Amino acid sequence: MANRIATKKQLGGNNFMIDIETPSVADRLKPGQFVMLMIDDKSERIPMTVVEADPNGGTIKIIFQVVGKSTLQLSRFEPGDSIMECIGPLGRPTEIARFGRVICVSGGTGIACLLPIVRILNEVGNDVISIIGARTCSMLILENEITSACRENYIATDDGSKGKHGFVTDVLKDVIERYQNSGIDRVFTIGPPAMMKAVAEITKICAIKTIASLNAVMLDGTGMCGSCRVFVNGEMKLACIDGPEFDAHQVNFDDLISRLSMFQQKETHAYQCFKERKGSRI
């Protein structure tokens, strides 16, 4: 059956990991690309970045956090159930080269998006340093996988329950200072927009080229609707076809953050209505 859920696992902090059987996507997907899921004929399309693809098994692995109606609905699916549509791969793959020393900074479910990038950067010979964070240690995901894919991995938690007490940007400042003599060649950042904005502000001062993966509002993923528009160096771009990765020093993060909050009230209402109607299993 198409788009069948093969496995499901609940992680900490209402995070879920699922494997979806979709051979045509698994065979072509590259790091940095994403898919669009449509749960049923009445649901919205939701963009999801893939943690890893297994071309031999024909599956892709996705990690998501329950934050709204659609992700709550998806969290209630069980192995054997099928999603109506899984469209992809979409977006431009990450530019991969042997840059030298690379720092990868991520937080929350953005860590899932970062893992395939960390892995391939390491495979082509980069000296990869990762910095990952979460609000608390129970919400931290893929720590072991990130650690095994890079030379150094640092952790920050808002409450100090693991690693440094503070933000990933605090650790980033320390790492940049430590390597100020030998240099840092590139930074990749994926996560909450406010976090990526803070990372970009730090690296811009240090003149370190930085790439951010933008999680803009997205409806179709093919460039038709224009809802995922972002402003890069003063020009309008579409995150779904021009991105999702852009030069972080040229991104208008204030506009991105503002647009992401446009539908928050309606999203909260839809979530509450669905939760009350169906009951909660999380």
mmCIF file with all atom_site columns, N, CA and C in Angstrom, residues 94-95 99 101-106 114 117 121 169 172 176 184-191 193 195-214 232 244-251 253:
data_model
loop_
_atom_site.group_PDB
_atom_site.id
_atom_site.type_symbol
_atom_site.label_atom_id
_atom_site.label_alt_id
_atom_site.label_comp_id
_atom_site.label_asym_id
_atom_site.label_entity_id
_atom_site.label_seq_id
_atom_site.pdbx_PDB_ins_code
_atom_site.Cartn_x
_atom_site.Cartn_y
_atom_site.Cartn_z
_atom_site.occupancy
_atom_site.B_iso_or_equiv
_atom_site.pdbx_formal_charge
_atom_site.auth_seq_id
_atom_site.auth_comp_id
_atom_site.auth_asym_id
_atom_site.auth_atom_id
_atom_site.pdbx_PDB_model_num
ATOM 1   N N  . THR A 1 94  ? 21.320 20.350 -0.291 1.00 0.00 ? 94  THR A N  1
ATOM 2   C CA . THR A 1 94  ? 22.394 21.107 0.341  1.00 0.00 ? 94  THR A CA 1
ATOM 3   C C  . THR A 1 94  ? 23.651 21.090 -0.534 1.00 0.00 ? 94  THR A C  1
ATOM 4   N N  . GLU A 1 95  ? 24.309 22.244 -0.648 1.00 0.00 ? 95  GLU A N  1
ATOM 5   C CA . GLU A 1 95  ? 25.590 22.293 -1.356 1.00 0.00 ? 95  GLU A CA 1
ATOM 6   C C  . GLU A 1 95  ? 26.645 21.618 -0.489 1.00 0.00 ? 95  GLU A C  1
ATOM 7   N N  . PHE A 1 99  ? 34.732 21.805 2.594  1.00 0.00 ? 99  PHE A N  1
ATOM 8   C CA . PHE A 1 99  ? 34.948 23.193 2.975  1.00 0.00 ? 99  PHE A CA 1
ATOM 9   C C  . PHE A 1 99  ? 36.130 23.354 3.929  1.00 0.00 ? 99  PHE A C  1
ATOM 10  N N  . ARG A 1 101 ? 36.805 23.202 8.082  1.00 0.00 ? 101 ARG A N  1
ATOM 11  C CA . ARG A 1 101 ? 36.161 23.092 9.404  1.00 0.00 ? 101 ARG A CA 1
ATOM 12  C C  . ARG A 1 101 ? 34.763 23.686 9.317  1.00 0.00 ? 101 ARG A C  1
ATOM 13  N N  . VAL A 1 102 ? 33.773 22.874 9.678  1.00 0.00 ? 102 VAL A N  1
ATOM 14  C CA . VAL A 1 102 ? 32.370 23.268 9.559  1.00 0.00 ? 102 VAL A CA 1
ATOM 15  C C  . VAL A 1 102 ? 31.692 23.125 10.922 1.00 0.00 ? 102 VAL A C  1
ATOM 16  N N  . ILE A 1 103 ? 30.903 24.131 11.288 1.00 0.00 ? 103 ILE A N  1
ATOM 17  C CA . ILE A 1 103 ? 30.097 24.064 12.509 1.00 0.00 ? 103 ILE A CA 1
ATOM 18  C C  . ILE A 1 103 ? 28.633 23.951 12.106 1.00 0.00 ? 103 ILE A C  1
ATOM 19  N N  . CYS A 1 104 ? 27.937 22.977 12.681 1.00 0.00 ? 104 CYS A N  1
ATOM 20  C CA . CYS A 1 104 ? 26.517 22.770 12.423 1.00 0.00 ? 104 CYS A CA 1
ATOM 21  C C  . CYS A 1 104 ? 25.745 23.045 13.702 1.00 0.00 ? 104 CYS A C  1
ATOM 22  N N  . VAL A 1 105 ? 24.803 23.997 13.632 1.00 0.00 ? 105 VAL A N  1
ATOM 23  C CA . VAL A 1 105 ? 24.092 24.462 14.819 1.00 0.00 ? 105 VAL A CA 1
ATOM 24  C C  . VAL A 1 105 ? 22.599 24.212 14.637 1.00 0.00 ? 105 VAL A C  1
ATOM 25  N N  . SER A 1 106 ? 21.988 23.558 15.621 1.00 0.00 ? 106 SER A N  1
ATOM 26  C CA . SER A 1 106 ? 20.575 23.249 15.490 1.00 0.00 ? 106 SER A CA 1
ATOM 27  C C  . SER A 1 106 ? 19.910 23.134 16.846 1.00 0.00 ? 106 SER A C  1
ATOM 28  N N  . LEU A 1 114 ? 19.145 18.383 10.440 1.00 0.00 ? 114 LEU A N  1
ATOM 29  C CA . LEU A 1 114 ? 20.593 18.568 10.367 1.00 0.00 ? 114 LEU A CA 1
ATOM 30  C C  . LEU A 1 114 ? 21.353 17.257 10.200 1.00 0.00 ? 114 LEU A C  1
ATOM 31  N N  . ILE A 1 117 ? 22.799 16.143 6.845  1.00 0.00 ? 117 ILE A N  1
ATOM 32  C CA . ILE A 1 117 ? 23.801 17.105 6.388  1.00 0.00 ? 117 ILE A CA 1
ATOM 33  C C  . ILE A 1 117 ? 25.114 16.886 7.123  1.00 0.00 ? 117 ILE A C  1
ATOM 34  N N  . LEU A 1 121 ? 28.586 15.801 5.214  1.00 0.00 ? 121 LEU A N  1
ATOM 35  C CA . LEU A 1 121 ? 29.742 16.693 5.372  1.00 0.00 ? 121 LEU A CA 1
ATOM 36  C C  . LEU A 1 121 ? 30.933 15.932 5.917  1.00 0.00 ? 121 LEU A C  1
ATOM 37  N N  . THR A 1 169 ? 23.686 29.345 20.866 1.00 0.00 ? 169 THR A N  1
ATOM 38  C CA . THR A 1 169 ? 24.503 30.493 20.461 1.00 0.00 ? 169 THR A CA 1
ATOM 39  C C  . THR A 1 169 ? 25.590 30.803 21.480 1.00 0.00 ? 169 THR A C  1
ATOM 40  N N  . LEU A 1 172 ? 28.211 28.415 20.551 1.00 0.00 ? 172 LEU A N  1
ATOM 41  C CA . LEU A 1 172 ? 28.806 28.835 19.279 1.00 0.00 ? 172 LEU A CA 1
ATOM 42  C C  . LEU A 1 172 ? 29.870 29.899 19.498 1.00 0.00 ? 172 LEU A C  1
ATOM 43  N N  . ILE A 1 176 ? 33.786 29.382 18.352 1.00 0.00 ? 176 ILE A N  1
ATOM 44  C CA . ILE A 1 176 ? 34.428 30.321 17.423 1.00 0.00 ? 176 ILE A CA 1
ATOM 45  C C  . ILE A 1 176 ? 35.678 30.922 18.050 1.00 0.00 ? 176 ILE A C  1
ATOM 46  N N  . ILE A 1 184 ? 37.352 28.941 10.927 1.00 0.00 ? 184 ILE A N  1
ATOM 47  C CA . ILE A 1 184 ? 36.141 28.163 10.656 1.00 0.00 ? 184 ILE A CA 1
ATOM 48  C C  . ILE A 1 184 ? 35.685 28.541 9.247  1.00 0.00 ? 184 ILE A C  1
ATOM 49  N N  . ASP A 1 185 ? 35.414 27.529 8.435  1.00 0.00 ? 185 ASP A N  1
ATOM 50  C CA . ASP A 1 185 ? 35.162 27.774 7.020  1.00 0.00 ? 185 ASP A CA 1
ATOM 51  C C  . ASP A 1 185 ? 33.686 27.935 6.667  1.00 0.00 ? 185 ASP A C  1
ATOM 52  N N  . ARG A 1 186 ? 32.805 27.322 7.421  1.00 0.00 ? 186 ARG A N  1
ATOM 53  C CA . ARG A 1 186 ? 31.379 27.448 7.115  1.00 0.00 ? 186 ARG A CA 1
ATOM 54  C C  . ARG A 1 186 ? 30.541 27.031 8.318  1.00 0.00 ? 186 ARG A C  1
ATOM 55  N N  . VAL A 1 187 ? 29.351 27.633 8.408  1.00 0.00 ? 187 VAL A N  1
ATOM 56  C CA . VAL A 1 187 ? 28.393 27.278 9.443  1.00 0.00 ? 187 VAL A CA 1
ATOM 57  C C  . VAL A 1 187 ? 27.068 26.940 8.775  1.00 0.00 ? 187 VAL A C  1
ATOM 58  N N  . PHE A 1 188 ? 26.448 25.855 9.241  1.00 0.00 ? 188 PHE A N  1
ATOM 59  C CA . PHE A 1 188 ? 25.087 25.499 8.827  1.00 0.00 ? 188 PHE A CA 1
ATOM 60  C C  . PHE A 1 188 ? 24.185 25.610 10.051 1.00 0.00 ? 188 PHE A C  1
ATOM 61  N N  . THR A 1 189 ? 22.995 26.173 9.884  1.00 0.00 ? 189 THR A N  1
ATOM 62  C CA . THR A 1 189 ? 22.078 26.291 11.016 1.00 0.00 ? 189 THR A CA 1
ATOM 63  C C  . THR A 1 189 ? 20.658 25.956 10.584 1.00 0.00 ? 189 THR A C  1
ATOM 64  N N  . ILE A 1 190 ? 19.998 25.150 11.408 1.00 0.00 ? 190 ILE A N  1
ATOM 65  C CA . ILE A 1 190 ? 18.613 24.735 11.167 1.00 0.00 ? 190 ILE A CA 1
ATOM 66  C C  . ILE A 1 190 ? 17.893 24.702 12.511 1.00 0.00 ? 190 ILE A C  1
ATOM 67  N N  . GLY A 1 191 ? 16.731 25.346 12.561 1.00 0.00 ? 191 GLY A N  1
ATOM 68  C CA . GLY A 1 191 ? 15.973 25.340 13.800 1.00 0.00 ? 191 GLY A CA 1
ATOM 69  C C  . GLY A 1 191 ? 14.995 26.490 13.857 1.00 0.00 ? 191 GLY A C  1
ATOM 70  N N  . PRO A 1 193 ? 13.437 30.067 13.865 1.00 0.00 ? 193 PRO A N  1
ATOM 71  C CA . PRO A 1 193 ? 13.948 31.259 13.177 1.00 0.00 ? 193 PRO A CA 1
ATOM 72  C C  . PRO A 1 193 ? 14.704 32.218 14.089 1.00 0.00 ? 193 PRO A C  1
ATOM 73  N N  . MET A 1 195 ? 16.482 31.473 16.644 1.00 0.00 ? 195 MET A N  1
ATOM 74  C CA . MET A 1 195 ? 17.802 30.881 16.864 1.00 0.00 ? 195 MET A CA 1
ATOM 75  C C  . MET A 1 195 ? 18.700 31.101 15.652 1.00 0.00 ? 195 MET A C  1
ATOM 76  N N  . MET A 1 196 ? 18.170 30.857 14.450 1.00 0.00 ? 196 MET A N  1
ATOM 77  C CA . MET A 1 196 ? 18.978 31.040 13.240 1.00 0.00 ? 196 MET A CA 1
ATOM 78  C C  . MET A 1 196 ? 19.370 32.498 13.052 1.00 0.00 ? 196 MET A C  1
ATOM 79  N N  . LYS A 1 197 ? 18.477 33.404 13.388 1.00 0.00 ? 197 LYS A N  1
ATOM 80  C CA . LYS A 1 197 ? 18.799 34.834 13.311 1.00 0.00 ? 197 LYS A CA 1
ATOM 81  C C  . LYS A 1 197 ? 19.962 35.165 14.237 1.00 0.00 ? 197 LYS A C  1
ATOM 82  N N  . ALA A 1 198 ? 19.925 34.628 15.463 1.00 0.00 ? 198 ALA A N  1
ATOM 83  C CA . ALA A 1 198 ? 20.999 34.887 16.424 1.00 0.00 ? 198 ALA A CA 1
ATOM 84  C C  . ALA A 1 198 ? 22.316 34.294 15.951 1.00 0.00 ? 198 ALA A C  1
ATOM 85  N N  . VAL A 1 199 ? 22.268 33.101 15.356 1.00 0.00 ? 199 VAL A N  1
ATOM 86  C CA . VAL A 1 199 ? 23.479 32.478 14.811 1.00 0.00 ? 199 VAL A CA 1
ATOM 87  C C  . VAL A 1 199 ? 24.057 33.358 13.708 1.00 0.00 ? 199 VAL A C  1
ATOM 88  N N  . ALA A 1 200 ? 23.192 33.836 12.814 1.00 0.00 ? 200 ALA A N  1
ATOM 89  C CA . ALA A 1 200 ? 23.644 34.668 11.694 1.00 0.00 ? 200 ALA A CA 1
ATOM 90  C C  . ALA A 1 200 ? 24.279 35.968 12.173 1.00 0.00 ? 200 ALA A C  1
ATOM 91  N N  . GLU A 1 201 ? 23.738 36.548 13.218 1.00 0.00 ? 201 GLU A N  1
ATOM 92  C CA . GLU A 1 201 ? 24.300 37.796 13.753 1.00 0.00 ? 201 GLU A CA 1
ATOM 93  C C  . GLU A 1 201 ? 25.706 37.577 14.301 1.00 0.00 ? 201 GLU A C  1
ATOM 94  N N  . ILE A 1 202 ? 25.918 36.436 14.932 1.00 0.00 ? 202 ILE A N  1
ATOM 95  C CA . ILE A 1 202 ? 27.240 36.119 15.483 1.00 0.00 ? 202 ILE A CA 1
ATOM 96  C C  . ILE A 1 202 ? 28.250 35.871 14.367 1.00 0.00 ? 202 ILE A C  1
ATOM 97  N N  . THR A 1 203 ? 27.866 35.036 13.401 1.00 0.00 ? 203 THR A N  1
ATOM 98  C CA . THR A 1 203 ? 28.820 34.665 12.345 1.00 0.00 ? 203 THR A CA 1
ATOM 99  C C  . THR A 1 203 ? 29.080 35.800 11.359 1.00 0.00 ? 203 THR A C  1
ATOM 100 N N  . LYS A 1 204 ? 28.123 36.707 11.219 1.00 0.00 ? 204 LYS A N  1
ATOM 101 C CA . LYS A 1 204 ? 28.334 37.850 10.320 1.00 0.00 ? 204 LYS A CA 1
ATOM 102 C C  . LYS A 1 204 ? 29.453 38.736 10.840 1.00 0.00 ? 204 LYS A C  1
ATOM 103 N N  . ILE A 1 205 ? 29.471 38.952 12.137 1.00 0.00 ? 205 ILE A N  1
ATOM 104 C CA . ILE A 1 205 ? 30.543 39.754 12.752 1.00 0.00 ? 205 ILE A CA 1
ATOM 105 C C  . ILE A 1 205 ? 31.900 39.105 12.503 1.00 0.00 ? 205 ILE A C  1
ATOM 106 N N  . CYS A 1 206 ? 31.905 37.766 12.521 1.00 0.00 ? 206 CYS A N  1
ATOM 107 C CA . CYS A 1 206 ? 33.155 37.017 12.342 1.00 0.00 ? 206 CYS A CA 1
ATOM 108 C C  . CYS A 1 206 ? 33.451 36.707 10.874 1.00 0.00 ? 206 CYS A C  1
ATOM 109 N N  . ALA A 1 207 ? 32.586 37.148 9.975  1.00 0.00 ? 207 ALA A N  1
ATOM 110 C CA . ALA A 1 207 ? 32.763 36.928 8.533  1.00 0.00 ? 207 ALA A CA 1
ATOM 111 C C  . ALA A 1 207 ? 32.885 35.452 8.179  1.00 0.00 ? 207 ALA A C  1
ATOM 112 N N  . ILE A 1 208 ? 32.020 34.622 8.792  1.00 0.00 ? 208 ILE A N  1
ATOM 113 C CA . ILE A 1 208 ? 31.980 33.192 8.487  1.00 0.00 ? 208 ILE A CA 1
ATOM 114 C C  . ILE A 1 208 ? 30.734 32.919 7.655  1.00 0.00 ? 208 ILE A C  1
ATOM 115 N N  . LYS A 1 209 ? 30.901 32.423 6.458  1.00 0.00 ? 209 LYS A N  1
ATOM 116 C CA . LYS A 1 209 ? 29.755 32.132 5.593  1.00 0.00 ? 209 LYS A CA 1
ATOM 117 C C  . LYS A 1 209 ? 28.811 31.163 6.300  1.00 0.00 ? 209 LYS A C  1
ATOM 118 N N  . THR A 1 210 ? 27.521 31.509 6.293  1.00 0.00 ? 210 THR A N  1
ATOM 119 C CA . THR A 1 210 ? 26.542 30.737 7.056  1.00 0.00 ? 210 THR A CA 1
ATOM 120 C C  . THR A 1 210 ? 25.323 30.436 6.191  1.00 0.00 ? 210 THR A C  1
ATOM 121 N N  . ILE A 1 211 ? 24.891 29.185 6.244  1.00 0.00 ? 211 ILE A N  1
ATOM 122 C CA . ILE A 1 211 ? 23.739 28.727 5.484  1.00 0.00 ? 211 ILE A CA 1
ATOM 123 C C  . ILE A 1 211 ? 22.619 28.368 6.454  1.00 0.00 ? 211 ILE A C  1
ATOM 124 N N  . ALA A 1 212 ? 21.419 28.928 6.209  1.00 0.00 ? 212 ALA A N  1
ATOM 125 C CA . ALA A 1 212 ? 20.258 28.644 7.043  1.00 0.00 ? 212 ALA A CA 1
ATOM 126 C C  . ALA A 1 212 ? 19.184 27.953 6.219  1.00 0.00 ? 212 ALA A C  1
ATOM 127 N N  . SER A 1 213 ? 18.543 26.944 6.807  1.00 0.00 ? 213 SER A N  1
ATOM 128 C CA . SER A 1 213 ? 17.423 26.263 6.164  1.00 0.00 ? 213 SER A CA 1
ATOM 129 C C  . SER A 1 213 ? 16.138 26.849 6.734  1.00 0.00 ? 213 SER A C  1
ATOM 130 N N  . LEU A 1 214 ? 15.328 27.463 5.860  1.00 0.00 ? 214 LEU A N  1
ATOM 131 C CA . LEU A 1 214 ? 14.180 28.240 6.328  1.00 0.00 ? 214 LEU A CA 1
ATOM 132 C C  . LEU A 1 214 ? 12.888 27.418 6.320  1.00 0.00 ? 214 LEU A C  1
ATOM 133 N N  . VAL A 1 232 ? 15.519 37.662 0.627  1.00 0.00 ? 232 VAL A N  1
ATOM 134 C CA . VAL A 1 232 ? 16.952 37.383 0.716  1.00 0.00 ? 232 VAL A CA 1
ATOM 135 C C  . VAL A 1 232 ? 17.685 38.453 -0.067 1.00 0.00 ? 232 VAL A C  1
ATOM 136 N N  . PRO A 1 244 ? 15.264 25.087 0.410  1.00 0.00 ? 244 PRO A N  1
ATOM 137 C CA . PRO A 1 244 ? 15.023 25.925 1.590  1.00 0.00 ? 244 PRO A CA 1
ATOM 138 C C  . PRO A 1 244 ? 16.262 26.593 2.184  1.00 0.00 ? 244 PRO A C  1
ATOM 139 N N  . GLU A 1 245 ? 17.443 26.366 1.601  1.00 0.00 ? 245 GLU A N  1
ATOM 140 C CA . GLU A 1 245 ? 18.662 26.911 2.192  1.00 0.00 ? 245 GLU A CA 1
ATOM 141 C C  . GLU A 1 245 ? 19.094 28.198 1.493  1.00 0.00 ? 245 GLU A C  1
ATOM 142 N N  . PHE A 1 246 ? 19.476 29.180 2.320  1.00 0.00 ? 246 PHE A N  1
ATOM 143 C CA . PHE A 1 246 ? 19.903 30.479 1.810  1.00 0.00 ? 246 PHE A CA 1
ATOM 144 C C  . PHE A 1 246 ? 21.073 31.002 2.644  1.00 0.00 ? 246 PHE A C  1
ATOM 145 N N  . ASP A 1 247 ? 21.759 31.998 2.083  1.00 0.00 ? 247 ASP A N  1
ATOM 146 C CA . ASP A 1 247 ? 22.813 32.696 2.819  1.00 0.00 ? 247 ASP A CA 1
ATOM 147 C C  . ASP A 1 247 ? 22.163 33.390 4.010  1.00 0.00 ? 247 ASP A C  1
ATOM 148 N N  . ALA A 1 248 ? 22.498 32.944 5.210  1.00 0.00 ? 248 ALA A N  1
ATOM 149 C CA . ALA A 1 248 ? 21.841 33.447 6.421  1.00 0.00 ? 248 ALA A CA 1
ATOM 150 C C  . ALA A 1 248 ? 22.073 34.930 6.638  1.00 0.00 ? 248 ALA A C  1
ATOM 151 N N  . HIS A 1 249 ? 23.181 35.466 6.155  1.00 0.00 ? 249 HIS A N  1
ATOM 152 C CA . HIS A 1 249 ? 23.488 36.880 6.352  1.00 0.00 ? 249 HIS A CA 1
ATOM 153 C C  . HIS A 1 249 ? 22.638 37.787 5.462  1.00 0.00 ? 249 HIS A C  1
ATOM 154 N N  . GLN A 1 250 ? 21.941 37.189 4.497  1.00 0.00 ? 250 GLN A N  1
ATOM 155 C CA . GLN A 1 250 ? 21.099 37.971 3.591  1.00 0.00 ? 250 GLN A CA 1
ATOM 156 C C  . GLN A 1 250 ? 19.607 37.781 3.846  1.00 0.00 ? 250 GLN A C  1
ATOM 157 N N  . VAL A 1 251 ? 19.257 36.902 4.771  1.00 0.00 ? 251 VAL A N  1
ATOM 158 C CA . VAL A 1 251 ? 17.851 36.596 5.043  1.00 0.00 ? 251 VAL A CA 1
ATOM 159 C C  . VAL A 1 251 ? 17.222 37.662 5.944  1.00 0.00 ? 251 VAL A C  1
ATOM 160 N N  . PHE A 1 253 ? 15.115 37.825 8.578  1.00 0.00 ? 253 PHE A N  1
ATOM 161 C CA . PHE A 1 253 ? 14.516 36.944 9.572  1.00 0.00 ? 253 PHE A CA 1
ATOM 162 C C  . PHE A 1 253 ? 13.315 37.583 10.256 1.00 0.00 ? 253 PHE A C  1
#
